[in-house]
Amino acid sequence: MKPIVQISLDLTDIDEALETAALAMRAGVDWLEAGTPLILAEGLHGVRKLREAFPGIPIVADLKTMDGGYLEAEMMAKAGATHVVVMARAHAETIKCVVQAGKDFGVEVMGDNMVCESMVDGAKFLEDLGCDYIIHHIGYDERRGIAASGKRMPSPLDQLREVIAAVNIPVQAVGGLSLEQAIQCPQYGAPLVVLGAPLTIDADSFKTASGDLEGSLRIICEAIHNQTTILPKRN
Protein backbone atom coordinates (compact mmCIF):
# COMPACT_ATOMS: atom_id res chain seq x y z
CA MET A 1 0.00 0.00 0.00
CA LYS A 2 1.39 3.39 -1.00
CA PRO A 3 1.64 5.94 1.81
CA ILE A 4 -1.44 8.10 2.36
CA VAL A 5 -1.42 11.47 4.11
CA GLN A 6 -4.41 12.31 6.31
CA ILE A 7 -4.88 15.67 8.00
CA SER A 8 -6.82 15.74 11.24
CA LEU A 9 -9.02 18.82 11.40
CA ASP A 10 -9.05 19.08 15.19
CA LEU A 11 -10.73 22.47 15.06
CA THR A 12 -13.95 23.83 16.54
CA ASP A 13 -14.90 26.27 13.77
CA ILE A 14 -16.19 24.91 10.46
CA ASP A 15 -15.03 27.89 8.42
CA GLU A 16 -11.48 27.51 9.73
CA ALA A 17 -11.70 23.76 9.12
CA LEU A 18 -12.78 24.31 5.51
CA GLU A 19 -9.98 26.83 4.95
CA THR A 20 -7.40 24.47 6.47
CA ALA A 21 -8.74 21.55 4.43
CA ALA A 22 -8.50 23.56 1.21
CA LEU A 23 -4.85 24.46 1.73
CA ALA A 24 -4.12 20.88 2.79
CA MET A 25 -5.59 19.56 -0.45
CA ARG A 26 -3.53 22.07 -2.46
CA ALA A 27 -0.43 20.84 -0.60
CA GLY A 28 -1.07 17.20 -1.53
CA VAL A 29 -2.96 15.71 1.42
CA ASP A 30 -5.01 12.64 0.43
CA TRP A 31 -7.62 12.23 3.20
CA LEU A 32 -9.48 14.70 5.41
CA GLU A 33 -10.43 13.88 8.98
CA ALA A 34 -13.32 15.54 10.77
CA GLY A 35 -11.58 15.48 14.14
CA THR A 36 -13.43 14.85 17.38
CA PRO A 37 -13.41 18.57 18.39
CA LEU A 38 -14.96 19.48 15.02
CA ILE A 39 -17.64 16.80 15.33
CA LEU A 40 -18.46 17.95 18.86
CA ALA A 41 -18.73 21.56 17.70
CA GLU A 42 -20.43 21.09 14.32
CA GLY A 43 -21.79 17.53 14.28
CA LEU A 44 -23.23 16.16 11.07
CA HIS A 45 -23.39 19.65 9.59
CA GLY A 46 -19.62 19.90 9.66
CA VAL A 47 -19.20 16.59 7.84
CA ARG A 48 -21.79 17.63 5.25
CA LYS A 49 -19.98 20.91 4.61
CA LEU A 50 -16.68 19.08 4.15
CA ARG A 51 -18.35 16.71 1.70
CA GLU A 52 -19.94 19.57 -0.24
CA ALA A 53 -16.62 21.39 -0.47
CA PHE A 54 -14.52 18.32 -1.32
CA PRO A 55 -16.50 15.84 -3.42
CA GLY A 56 -14.68 12.58 -4.04
CA ILE A 57 -12.16 13.06 -1.22
CA PRO A 58 -12.11 10.44 1.58
CA ILE A 59 -13.43 11.90 4.83
CA VAL A 60 -12.77 10.20 8.17
CA ALA A 61 -15.32 10.94 10.91
CA ASP A 62 -13.44 10.49 14.19
CA LEU A 63 -16.48 9.56 16.26
CA LYS A 64 -14.65 7.38 18.77
CA THR A 65 -17.85 5.34 18.96
CA MET A 66 -18.48 3.47 22.21
CA ASP A 67 -22.19 2.64 21.89
CA GLY A 68 -25.05 3.03 19.44
CA GLY A 69 -22.65 1.93 16.77
CA TYR A 70 -24.98 1.25 13.88
CA LEU A 71 -26.85 4.56 14.10
CA GLU A 72 -23.72 6.67 14.55
CA ALA A 73 -22.04 5.06 11.55
CA GLU A 74 -25.20 5.35 9.45
CA MET A 75 -25.62 9.05 10.26
CA MET A 76 -22.04 9.87 9.38
CA ALA A 77 -22.17 7.82 6.19
CA LYS A 78 -25.30 9.65 5.06
CA ALA A 79 -23.61 12.98 5.88
CA GLY A 80 -20.75 12.09 3.52
CA ALA A 81 -18.11 10.34 5.60
CA THR A 82 -16.23 7.49 3.93
CA HIS A 83 -14.61 6.21 7.14
CA VAL A 84 -15.81 6.01 10.74
CA VAL A 85 -13.93 5.25 13.97
CA VAL A 86 -14.94 2.76 16.67
CA MET A 87 -13.05 2.09 19.88
CA ALA A 88 -11.59 -1.30 20.83
CA ARG A 89 -12.76 -0.68 24.40
CA ALA A 90 -16.38 -0.66 23.18
CA HIS A 91 -18.38 -3.85 23.57
CA ALA A 92 -17.83 -6.39 20.81
CA GLU A 93 -21.47 -6.01 19.79
CA THR A 94 -20.96 -2.28 19.21
CA ILE A 95 -17.97 -2.96 16.98
CA LYS A 96 -19.98 -5.56 15.06
CA CYS A 97 -22.78 -3.02 14.58
CA VAL A 98 -20.37 -0.43 13.19
CA VAL A 99 -18.87 -3.00 10.84
CA GLN A 100 -22.33 -4.01 9.64
CA ALA A 101 -23.29 -0.38 9.08
CA GLY A 102 -20.09 0.04 7.12
CA LYS A 103 -21.15 -2.76 4.82
CA ASP A 104 -24.71 -1.47 4.53
CA PHE A 105 -23.76 2.13 3.76
CA GLY A 106 -20.46 1.73 1.95
CA VAL A 107 -18.07 3.16 4.53
CA GLU A 108 -14.87 1.66 5.90
CA VAL A 109 -14.30 1.13 9.61
CA MET A 110 -11.21 2.23 11.50
CA GLY A 111 -10.73 0.55 14.88
CA ASP A 112 -8.91 2.54 17.58
CA ASN A 113 -6.95 0.63 20.25
CA MET A 114 -6.52 3.58 22.64
CA VAL A 115 -6.31 2.63 26.35
CA CYS A 116 -6.35 -1.10 25.68
CA GLU A 117 -4.50 -3.09 28.35
CA SER A 118 -2.68 -4.79 25.49
CA MET A 119 -2.42 -2.62 22.41
CA VAL A 120 -1.50 -5.63 20.29
CA ASP A 121 -4.44 -7.69 21.52
CA GLY A 122 -6.73 -4.70 21.02
CA ALA A 123 -5.64 -4.42 17.40
CA LYS A 124 -6.19 -8.16 16.83
CA PHE A 125 -9.64 -7.90 18.45
CA LEU A 126 -10.63 -5.10 16.07
CA GLU A 127 -9.37 -6.98 13.02
CA ASP A 128 -11.15 -10.17 14.07
CA LEU A 129 -14.44 -8.25 14.32
CA GLY A 130 -14.10 -6.94 10.78
CA CYS A 131 -12.48 -3.50 10.98
CA ASP A 132 -10.72 -2.34 7.82
CA TYR A 133 -7.93 -0.34 9.48
CA ILE A 134 -6.23 -0.07 12.87
CA ILE A 135 -5.56 3.23 14.61
CA HIS A 136 -2.73 2.59 17.07
CA HIS A 137 -3.35 5.46 19.46
CA ILE A 138 -1.85 6.94 22.62
CA GLY A 139 -4.36 9.45 23.98
CA TYR A 140 -3.81 13.18 24.52
CA ASP A 141 -4.66 13.20 28.25
CA GLU A 142 -2.70 10.01 28.85
CA ARG A 143 0.45 11.42 27.27
CA ARG A 144 0.26 14.78 29.00
CA GLY A 145 -0.65 13.35 32.40
CA ILE A 146 2.19 10.86 32.41
CA ALA A 147 4.66 13.52 31.28
CA ALA A 148 3.40 15.94 33.97
CA SER A 149 4.15 13.31 36.62
CA GLY A 150 7.78 13.33 35.55
CA LYS A 151 7.69 10.04 33.67
CA ARG A 152 8.57 9.40 30.04
CA MET A 153 5.73 10.27 27.70
CA PRO A 154 4.54 7.12 25.91
CA SER A 155 4.57 7.03 22.12
CA PRO A 156 2.68 4.91 19.59
CA LEU A 157 6.09 4.09 18.11
CA ASP A 158 6.90 2.05 21.23
CA GLN A 159 4.79 -0.88 20.00
CA LEU A 160 4.02 0.11 16.43
CA ARG A 161 6.02 -2.67 14.79
CA GLU A 162 4.43 -5.26 17.11
CA VAL A 163 0.93 -4.06 16.26
CA ILE A 164 1.64 -4.05 12.52
CA ALA A 165 3.12 -7.55 12.68
CA ALA A 166 0.06 -8.86 14.53
CA VAL A 167 -2.58 -7.81 11.98
CA ASN A 168 -3.14 -8.04 8.24
CA ILE A 169 -4.87 -4.69 7.71
CA PRO A 170 -3.32 -1.21 7.36
CA VAL A 171 -2.24 0.58 10.54
CA GLN A 172 -1.82 4.24 11.37
CA ALA A 173 -0.01 5.64 14.42
CA VAL A 174 -1.56 8.54 16.32
CA GLY A 175 -0.63 10.45 19.43
CA GLY A 176 2.17 12.87 20.16
CA LEU A 177 4.43 12.10 17.22
CA SER A 178 6.95 14.70 16.17
CA LEU A 179 6.98 15.78 12.55
CA GLU A 180 10.03 13.61 11.87
CA GLN A 181 8.39 10.59 13.52
CA ALA A 182 5.19 11.01 11.53
CA ILE A 183 7.14 11.13 8.27
CA GLN A 184 8.97 7.93 9.25
CA CYS A 185 5.78 5.90 9.86
CA PRO A 186 5.88 4.13 6.45
CA GLN A 187 9.34 2.83 7.40
CA TYR A 188 7.73 1.11 10.38
CA GLY A 189 5.09 -0.40 8.09
CA ALA A 190 2.29 2.11 8.77
CA PRO A 191 1.19 3.59 5.42
CA LEU A 192 -1.56 5.88 6.77
CA VAL A 193 0.22 8.96 8.08
CA VAL A 194 -1.84 11.35 10.17
CA LEU A 195 -0.87 15.00 10.45
CA GLY A 196 -2.62 16.88 13.23
CA ALA A 197 -1.98 18.39 16.60
CA PRO A 198 0.58 19.75 17.21
CA LEU A 199 2.07 19.49 13.71
CA THR A 200 -0.62 21.48 11.92
CA ILE A 201 -3.08 22.29 14.71
CA ASP A 202 -2.37 24.13 17.98
CA ALA A 203 -3.41 21.37 20.37
CA ASP A 204 -3.99 23.72 23.30
CA SER A 205 -6.28 26.17 21.51
CA PHE A 206 -7.64 23.99 18.68
CA LYS A 207 -6.72 26.57 16.08
CA THR A 208 -4.63 26.32 12.94
CA ALA A 209 -0.92 26.43 13.70
CA SER A 210 0.99 29.58 12.83
CA GLY A 211 3.50 29.89 10.00
CA ASP A 212 3.49 28.81 6.35
CA LEU A 213 1.27 25.79 6.85
CA GLU A 214 0.63 25.14 3.16
CA GLY A 215 4.29 25.28 2.24
CA SER A 216 5.24 23.03 5.13
CA LEU A 217 2.51 20.54 4.27
CA ARG A 218 3.66 20.38 0.66
CA ILE A 219 7.17 19.39 1.74
CA ILE A 220 5.81 16.87 4.25
CA CYS A 221 3.46 15.27 1.71
CA GLU A 222 6.26 14.92 -0.84
CA ALA A 223 8.50 13.28 1.77
CA ILE A 224 5.80 10.78 2.70
CA HIS A 225 4.56 10.02 -0.82
CA ASN A 226 8.10 9.34 -2.04
CA GLN A 227 8.49 6.45 0.40
CA THR A 228 7.66 2.77 0.12
CA THR A 229 5.87 1.16 3.04
CA ILE A 230 8.16 -1.43 4.65
CA LEU A 231 6.10 -4.14 6.29
CA PRO A 232 7.62 -6.10 9.19
CA LYS A 233 7.63 -9.87 9.30
CA ARG A 234 4.22 -11.19 10.32
CA ASN A 235 3.79 -13.20 13.50
PDB file of C-alpha atoms in Angstrom:
ATOM      1  CA  MET A   1       0.000   0.000   0.000  1.00  0.00           C
ATOM      2  CA  LYS A   2       1.386   3.388  -0.997  1.00  0.00           C
ATOM      3  CA  PRO A   3       1.639   5.942   1.811  1.00  0.00           C
ATOM      4  CA  ILE A   4      -1.442   8.101   2.359  1.00  0.00           C
ATOM      5  CA  VAL A   5      -1.419  11.470   4.108  1.00  0.00           C
ATOM      6  CA  GLN A   6      -4.407  12.313   6.309  1.00  0.00           C
ATOM      7  CA  ILE A   7      -4.880  15.674   8.001  1.00  0.00           C
ATOM      8  CA  SER A   8      -6.818  15.742  11.242  1.00  0.00           C
ATOM      9  CA  LEU A   9      -9.020  18.822  11.405  1.00  0.00           C
ATOM     10  CA  ASP A  10      -9.052  19.080  15.194  1.00  0.00           C
ATOM     11  CA  LEU A  11     -10.726  22.471  15.056  1.00  0.00           C
ATOM     12  CA  THR A  12     -13.952  23.828  16.540  1.00  0.00           C
ATOM     13  CA  ASP A  13     -14.905  26.273  13.772  1.00  0.00           C
ATOM     14  CA  ILE A  14     -16.187  24.908  10.461  1.00  0.00           C
ATOM     15  CA  ASP A  15     -15.025  27.895   8.422  1.00  0.00           C
ATOM     16  CA  GLU A  16     -11.482  27.505   9.726  1.00  0.00           C
ATOM     17  CA  ALA A  17     -11.699  23.759   9.123  1.00  0.00           C
ATOM     18  CA  LEU A  18     -12.779  24.308   5.509  1.00  0.00           C
ATOM     19  CA  GLU A  19      -9.980  26.826   4.947  1.00  0.00           C
ATOM     20  CA  THR A  20      -7.401  24.469   6.472  1.00  0.00           C
ATOM     21  CA  ALA A  21      -8.745  21.552   4.434  1.00  0.00           C
ATOM     22  CA  ALA A  22      -8.499  23.565   1.205  1.00  0.00           C
ATOM     23  CA  LEU A  23      -4.853  24.462   1.729  1.00  0.00           C
ATOM     24  CA  ALA A  24      -4.124  20.879   2.785  1.00  0.00           C
ATOM     25  CA  MET A  25      -5.587  19.560  -0.455  1.00  0.00           C
ATOM     26  CA  ARG A  26      -3.532  22.069  -2.457  1.00  0.00           C
ATOM     27  CA  ALA A  27      -0.434  20.838  -0.604  1.00  0.00           C
ATOM     28  CA  GLY A  28      -1.069  17.200  -1.532  1.00  0.00           C
ATOM     29  CA  VAL A  29      -2.963  15.712   1.422  1.00  0.00           C
ATOM     30  CA  ASP A  30      -5.011  12.644   0.428  1.00  0.00           C
ATOM     31  CA  TRP A  31      -7.616  12.232   3.201  1.00  0.00           C
ATOM     32  CA  LEU A  32      -9.477  14.695   5.408  1.00  0.00           C
ATOM     33  CA  GLU A  33     -10.431  13.879   8.981  1.00  0.00           C
ATOM     34  CA  ALA A  34     -13.323  15.541  10.771  1.00  0.00           C
ATOM     35  CA  GLY A  35     -11.582  15.479  14.136  1.00  0.00           C
ATOM     36  CA  THR A  36     -13.432  14.854  17.381  1.00  0.00           C
ATOM     37  CA  PRO A  37     -13.411  18.569  18.386  1.00  0.00           C
ATOM     38  CA  LEU A  38     -14.959  19.481  15.024  1.00  0.00           C
ATOM     39  CA  ILE A  39     -17.640  16.800  15.326  1.00  0.00           C
ATOM     40  CA  LEU A  40     -18.457  17.951  18.862  1.00  0.00           C
ATOM     41  CA  ALA A  41     -18.732  21.564  17.696  1.00  0.00           C
ATOM     42  CA  GLU A  42     -20.431  21.088  14.321  1.00  0.00           C
ATOM     43  CA  GLY A  43     -21.791  17.534  14.276  1.00  0.00           C
ATOM     44  CA  LEU A  44     -23.234  16.156  11.065  1.00  0.00           C
ATOM     45  CA  HIS A  45     -23.393  19.649   9.589  1.00  0.00           C
ATOM     46  CA  GLY A  46     -19.615  19.898   9.662  1.00  0.00           C
ATOM     47  CA  VAL A  47     -19.197  16.588   7.841  1.00  0.00           C
ATOM     48  CA  ARG A  48     -21.793  17.634   5.249  1.00  0.00           C
ATOM     49  CA  LYS A  49     -19.985  20.910   4.612  1.00  0.00           C
ATOM     50  CA  LEU A  50     -16.681  19.084   4.149  1.00  0.00           C
ATOM     51  CA  ARG A  51     -18.349  16.713   1.703  1.00  0.00           C
ATOM     52  CA  GLU A  52     -19.938  19.573  -0.242  1.00  0.00           C
ATOM     53  CA  ALA A  53     -16.617  21.387  -0.473  1.00  0.00           C
ATOM     54  CA  PHE A  54     -14.524  18.324  -1.325  1.00  0.00           C
ATOM     55  CA  PRO A  55     -16.499  15.842  -3.418  1.00  0.00           C
ATOM     56  CA  GLY A  56     -14.681  12.584  -4.040  1.00  0.00           C
ATOM     57  CA  ILE A  57     -12.161  13.064  -1.222  1.00  0.00           C
ATOM     58  CA  PRO A  58     -12.107  10.444   1.575  1.00  0.00           C
ATOM     59  CA  ILE A  59     -13.430  11.898   4.834  1.00  0.00           C
ATOM     60  CA  VAL A  60     -12.772  10.195   8.173  1.00  0.00           C
ATOM     61  CA  ALA A  61     -15.316  10.937  10.905  1.00  0.00           C
ATOM     62  CA  ASP A  62     -13.440  10.490  14.191  1.00  0.00           C
ATOM     63  CA  LEU A  63     -16.479   9.559  16.256  1.00  0.00           C
ATOM     64  CA  LYS A  64     -14.653   7.381  18.768  1.00  0.00           C
ATOM     65  CA  THR A  65     -17.855   5.341  18.956  1.00  0.00           C
ATOM     66  CA  MET A  66     -18.482   3.473  22.206  1.00  0.00           C
ATOM     67  CA  ASP A  67     -22.193   2.639  21.889  1.00  0.00           C
ATOM     68  CA  GLY A  68     -25.051   3.033  19.441  1.00  0.00           C
ATOM     69  CA  GLY A  69     -22.650   1.933  16.771  1.00  0.00           C
ATOM     70  CA  TYR A  70     -24.977   1.255  13.877  1.00  0.00           C
ATOM     71  CA  LEU A  71     -26.850   4.561  14.101  1.00  0.00           C
ATOM     72  CA  GLU A  72     -23.717   6.668  14.547  1.00  0.00           C
ATOM     73  CA  ALA A  73     -22.041   5.063  11.550  1.00  0.00           C
ATOM     74  CA  GLU A  74     -25.204   5.350   9.452  1.00  0.00           C
ATOM     75  CA  MET A  75     -25.620   9.045  10.263  1.00  0.00           C
ATOM     76  CA  MET A  76     -22.038   9.874   9.381  1.00  0.00           C
ATOM     77  CA  ALA A  77     -22.170   7.820   6.190  1.00  0.00           C
ATOM     78  CA  LYS A  78     -25.296   9.654   5.061  1.00  0.00           C
ATOM     79  CA  ALA A  79     -23.606  12.976   5.877  1.00  0.00           C
ATOM     80  CA  GLY A  80     -20.755  12.093   3.518  1.00  0.00           C
ATOM     81  CA  ALA A  81     -18.109  10.344   5.603  1.00  0.00           C
ATOM     82  CA  THR A  82     -16.234   7.491   3.928  1.00  0.00           C
ATOM     83  CA  HIS A  83     -14.605   6.207   7.136  1.00  0.00           C
ATOM     84  CA  VAL A  84     -15.812   6.008  10.739  1.00  0.00           C
ATOM     85  CA  VAL A  85     -13.933   5.253  13.967  1.00  0.00           C
ATOM     86  CA  VAL A  86     -14.943   2.765  16.666  1.00  0.00           C
ATOM     87  CA  MET A  87     -13.048   2.087  19.880  1.00  0.00           C
ATOM     88  CA  ALA A  88     -11.594  -1.298  20.831  1.00  0.00           C
ATOM     89  CA  ARG A  89     -12.764  -0.682  24.398  1.00  0.00           C
ATOM     90  CA  ALA A  90     -16.375  -0.655  23.179  1.00  0.00           C
ATOM     91  CA  HIS A  91     -18.378  -3.849  23.567  1.00  0.00           C
ATOM     92  CA  ALA A  92     -17.829  -6.387  20.806  1.00  0.00           C
ATOM     93  CA  GLU A  93     -21.475  -6.011  19.793  1.00  0.00           C
ATOM     94  CA  THR A  94     -20.959  -2.280  19.213  1.00  0.00           C
ATOM     95  CA  ILE A  95     -17.970  -2.956  16.977  1.00  0.00           C
ATOM     96  CA  LYS A  96     -19.984  -5.563  15.064  1.00  0.00           C
ATOM     97  CA  CYS A  97     -22.775  -3.017  14.584  1.00  0.00           C
ATOM     98  CA  VAL A  98     -20.375  -0.426  13.189  1.00  0.00           C
ATOM     99  CA  VAL A  99     -18.874  -3.000  10.841  1.00  0.00           C
ATOM    100  CA  GLN A 100     -22.329  -4.014   9.642  1.00  0.00           C
ATOM    101  CA  ALA A 101     -23.295  -0.379   9.082  1.00  0.00           C
ATOM    102  CA  GLY A 102     -20.088   0.045   7.119  1.00  0.00           C
ATOM    103  CA  LYS A 103     -21.146  -2.762   4.818  1.00  0.00           C
ATOM    104  CA  ASP A 104     -24.709  -1.474   4.533  1.00  0.00           C
ATOM    105  CA  PHE A 105     -23.764   2.126   3.755  1.00  0.00           C
ATOM    106  CA  GLY A 106     -20.460   1.733   1.947  1.00  0.00           C
ATOM    107  CA  VAL A 107     -18.069   3.157   4.531  1.00  0.00           C
ATOM    108  CA  GLU A 108     -14.874   1.665   5.902  1.00  0.00           C
ATOM    109  CA  VAL A 109     -14.297   1.131   9.609  1.00  0.00           C
ATOM    110  CA  MET A 110     -11.210   2.231  11.500  1.00  0.00           C
ATOM    111  CA  GLY A 111     -10.733   0.548  14.880  1.00  0.00           C
ATOM    112  CA  ASP A 112      -8.905   2.538  17.578  1.00  0.00           C
ATOM    113  CA  ASN A 113      -6.952   0.630  20.249  1.00  0.00           C
ATOM    114  CA  MET A 114      -6.524   3.582  22.639  1.00  0.00           C
ATOM    115  CA  VAL A 115      -6.308   2.633  26.354  1.00  0.00           C
ATOM    116  CA  CYS A 116      -6.351  -1.101  25.683  1.00  0.00           C
ATOM    117  CA  GLU A 117      -4.495  -3.088  28.351  1.00  0.00           C
ATOM    118  CA  SER A 118      -2.678  -4.791  25.493  1.00  0.00           C
ATOM    119  CA  MET A 119      -2.420  -2.620  22.406  1.00  0.00           C
ATOM    120  CA  VAL A 120      -1.504  -5.634  20.292  1.00  0.00           C
ATOM    121  CA  ASP A 121      -4.441  -7.694  21.518  1.00  0.00           C
ATOM    122  CA  GLY A 122      -6.726  -4.699  21.015  1.00  0.00           C
ATOM    123  CA  ALA A 123      -5.636  -4.422  17.401  1.00  0.00           C
ATOM    124  CA  LYS A 124      -6.190  -8.158  16.832  1.00  0.00           C
ATOM    125  CA  PHE A 125      -9.636  -7.895  18.446  1.00  0.00           C
ATOM    126  CA  LEU A 126     -10.634  -5.102  16.072  1.00  0.00           C
ATOM    127  CA  GLU A 127      -9.370  -6.981  13.019  1.00  0.00           C
ATOM    128  CA  ASP A 128     -11.152 -10.174  14.069  1.00  0.00           C
ATOM    129  CA  LEU A 129     -14.436  -8.254  14.320  1.00  0.00           C
ATOM    130  CA  GLY A 130     -14.099  -6.937  10.780  1.00  0.00           C
ATOM    131  CA  CYS A 131     -12.477  -3.500  10.977  1.00  0.00           C
ATOM    132  CA  ASP A 132     -10.720  -2.338   7.816  1.00  0.00           C
ATOM    133  CA  TYR A 133      -7.933  -0.335   9.484  1.00  0.00           C
ATOM    134  CA  ILE A 134      -6.233  -0.075  12.870  1.00  0.00           C
ATOM    135  CA  ILE A 135      -5.556   3.230  14.613  1.00  0.00           C
ATOM    136  CA  HIS A 136      -2.732   2.590  17.073  1.00  0.00           C
ATOM    137  CA  HIS A 137      -3.353   5.458  19.458  1.00  0.00           C
ATOM    138  CA  ILE A 138      -1.850   6.937  22.623  1.00  0.00           C
ATOM    139  CA  GLY A 139      -4.365   9.455  23.983  1.00  0.00           C
ATOM    140  CA  TYR A 140      -3.815  13.177  24.520  1.00  0.00           C
ATOM    141  CA  ASP A 141      -4.656  13.198  28.250  1.00  0.00           C
ATOM    142  CA  GLU A 142      -2.702  10.012  28.851  1.00  0.00           C
ATOM    143  CA  ARG A 143       0.454  11.421  27.265  1.00  0.00           C
ATOM    144  CA  ARG A 144       0.265  14.777  29.004  1.00  0.00           C
ATOM    145  CA  GLY A 145      -0.654  13.354  32.398  1.00  0.00           C
ATOM    146  CA  ILE A 146       2.194  10.856  32.410  1.00  0.00           C
ATOM    147  CA  ALA A 147       4.663  13.524  31.278  1.00  0.00           C
ATOM    148  CA  ALA A 148       3.403  15.938  33.966  1.00  0.00           C
ATOM    149  CA  SER A 149       4.146  13.314  36.622  1.00  0.00           C
ATOM    150  CA  GLY A 150       7.779  13.325  35.554  1.00  0.00           C
ATOM    151  CA  LYS A 151       7.688  10.036  33.674  1.00  0.00           C
ATOM    152  CA  ARG A 152       8.571   9.403  30.043  1.00  0.00           C
ATOM    153  CA  MET A 153       5.729  10.275  27.697  1.00  0.00           C
ATOM    154  CA  PRO A 154       4.535   7.120  25.915  1.00  0.00           C
ATOM    155  CA  SER A 155       4.575   7.032  22.121  1.00  0.00           C
ATOM    156  CA  PRO A 156       2.684   4.906  19.589  1.00  0.00           C
ATOM    157  CA  LEU A 157       6.086   4.090  18.108  1.00  0.00           C
ATOM    158  CA  ASP A 158       6.899   2.049  21.229  1.00  0.00           C
ATOM    159  CA  GLN A 159       4.794  -0.881  20.001  1.00  0.00           C
ATOM    160  CA  LEU A 160       4.018   0.112  16.431  1.00  0.00           C
ATOM    161  CA  ARG A 161       6.018  -2.672  14.795  1.00  0.00           C
ATOM    162  CA  GLU A 162       4.427  -5.258  17.113  1.00  0.00           C
ATOM    163  CA  VAL A 163       0.926  -4.058  16.257  1.00  0.00           C
ATOM    164  CA  ILE A 164       1.639  -4.049  12.518  1.00  0.00           C
ATOM    165  CA  ALA A 165       3.120  -7.551  12.680  1.00  0.00           C
ATOM    166  CA  ALA A 166       0.061  -8.857  14.527  1.00  0.00           C
ATOM    167  CA  VAL A 167      -2.579  -7.812  11.981  1.00  0.00           C
ATOM    168  CA  ASN A 168      -3.136  -8.037   8.244  1.00  0.00           C
ATOM    169  CA  ILE A 169      -4.873  -4.694   7.714  1.00  0.00           C
ATOM    170  CA  PRO A 170      -3.319  -1.214   7.365  1.00  0.00           C
ATOM    171  CA  VAL A 171      -2.239   0.581  10.540  1.00  0.00           C
ATOM    172  CA  GLN A 172      -1.822   4.244  11.373  1.00  0.00           C
ATOM    173  CA  ALA A 173      -0.007   5.635  14.424  1.00  0.00           C
ATOM    174  CA  VAL A 174      -1.563   8.541  16.324  1.00  0.00           C
ATOM    175  CA  GLY A 175      -0.634  10.449  19.432  1.00  0.00           C
ATOM    176  CA  GLY A 176       2.170  12.872  20.161  1.00  0.00           C
ATOM    177  CA  LEU A 177       4.433  12.097  17.221  1.00  0.00           C
ATOM    178  CA  SER A 178       6.949  14.700  16.169  1.00  0.00           C
ATOM    179  CA  LEU A 179       6.977  15.779  12.547  1.00  0.00           C
ATOM    180  CA  GLU A 180      10.026  13.613  11.873  1.00  0.00           C
ATOM    181  CA  GLN A 181       8.388  10.591  13.521  1.00  0.00           C
ATOM    182  CA  ALA A 182       5.186  11.011  11.531  1.00  0.00           C
ATOM    183  CA  ILE A 183       7.138  11.130   8.267  1.00  0.00           C
ATOM    184  CA  GLN A 184       8.966   7.927   9.251  1.00  0.00           C
ATOM    185  CA  CYS A 185       5.784   5.902   9.857  1.00  0.00           C
ATOM    186  CA  PRO A 186       5.883   4.131   6.450  1.00  0.00           C
ATOM    187  CA  GLN A 187       9.338   2.829   7.398  1.00  0.00           C
ATOM    188  CA  TYR A 188       7.732   1.111  10.383  1.00  0.00           C
ATOM    189  CA  GLY A 189       5.090  -0.399   8.086  1.00  0.00           C
ATOM    190  CA  ALA A 190       2.293   2.109   8.767  1.00  0.00           C
ATOM    191  CA  PRO A 191       1.186   3.592   5.420  1.00  0.00           C
ATOM    192  CA  LEU A 192      -1.557   5.876   6.771  1.00  0.00           C
ATOM    193  CA  VAL A 193       0.216   8.963   8.077  1.00  0.00           C
ATOM    194  CA  VAL A 194      -1.844  11.351  10.173  1.00  0.00           C
ATOM    195  CA  LEU A 195      -0.871  15.004  10.453  1.00  0.00           C
ATOM    196  CA  GLY A 196      -2.624  16.880  13.227  1.00  0.00           C
ATOM    197  CA  ALA A 197      -1.978  18.395  16.604  1.00  0.00           C
ATOM    198  CA  PRO A 198       0.580  19.747  17.213  1.00  0.00           C
ATOM    199  CA  LEU A 199       2.069  19.487  13.705  1.00  0.00           C
ATOM    200  CA  THR A 200      -0.620  21.479  11.918  1.00  0.00           C
ATOM    201  CA  ILE A 201      -3.080  22.293  14.709  1.00  0.00           C
ATOM    202  CA  ASP A 202      -2.368  24.127  17.976  1.00  0.00           C
ATOM    203  CA  ALA A 203      -3.413  21.372  20.373  1.00  0.00           C
ATOM    204  CA  ASP A 204      -3.993  23.719  23.296  1.00  0.00           C
ATOM    205  CA  SER A 205      -6.278  26.172  21.512  1.00  0.00           C
ATOM    206  CA  PHE A 206      -7.639  23.991  18.683  1.00  0.00           C
ATOM    207  CA  LYS A 207      -6.721  26.572  16.078  1.00  0.00           C
ATOM    208  CA  THR A 208      -4.632  26.317  12.937  1.00  0.00           C
ATOM    209  CA  ALA A 209      -0.917  26.426  13.702  1.00  0.00           C
ATOM    210  CA  SER A 210       0.991  29.576  12.826  1.00  0.00           C
ATOM    211  CA  GLY A 211       3.501  29.890  10.002  1.00  0.00           C
ATOM    212  CA  ASP A 212       3.490  28.814   6.351  1.00  0.00           C
ATOM    213  CA  LEU A 213       1.270  25.785   6.849  1.00  0.00           C
ATOM    214  CA  GLU A 214       0.629  25.140   3.158  1.00  0.00           C
ATOM    215  CA  GLY A 215       4.291  25.282   2.241  1.00  0.00           C
ATOM    216  CA  SER A 216       5.236  23.031   5.130  1.00  0.00           C
ATOM    217  CA  LEU A 217       2.506  20.541   4.274  1.00  0.00           C
ATOM    218  CA  ARG A 218       3.657  20.378   0.656  1.00  0.00           C
ATOM    219  CA  ILE A 219       7.167  19.392   1.736  1.00  0.00           C
ATOM    220  CA  ILE A 220       5.812  16.871   4.247  1.00  0.00           C
ATOM    221  CA  CYS A 221       3.460  15.271   1.708  1.00  0.00           C
ATOM    222  CA  GLU A 222       6.258  14.918  -0.836  1.00  0.00           C
ATOM    223  CA  ALA A 223       8.498  13.282   1.766  1.00  0.00           C
ATOM    224  CA  ILE A 224       5.800  10.781   2.699  1.00  0.00           C
ATOM    225  CA  HIS A 225       4.563  10.025  -0.821  1.00  0.00           C
ATOM    226  CA  ASN A 226       8.102   9.344  -2.042  1.00  0.00           C
ATOM    227  CA  GLN A 227       8.489   6.447   0.395  1.00  0.00           C
ATOM    228  CA  THR A 228       7.657   2.774   0.117  1.00  0.00           C
ATOM    229  CA  THR A 229       5.870   1.160   3.036  1.00  0.00           C
ATOM    230  CA  ILE A 230       8.164  -1.425   4.646  1.00  0.00           C
ATOM    231  CA  LEU A 231       6.103  -4.140   6.288  1.00  0.00           C
ATOM    232  CA  PRO A 232       7.618  -6.102   9.189  1.00  0.00           C
ATOM    233  CA  LYS A 233       7.629  -9.870   9.302  1.00  0.00           C
ATOM    234  CA  ARG A 234       4.219 -11.186  10.323  1.00  0.00           C
ATOM    235  CA  ASN A 235       3.791 -13.202  13.496  1.00  0.00           C
TER     236      ASN A 235
END
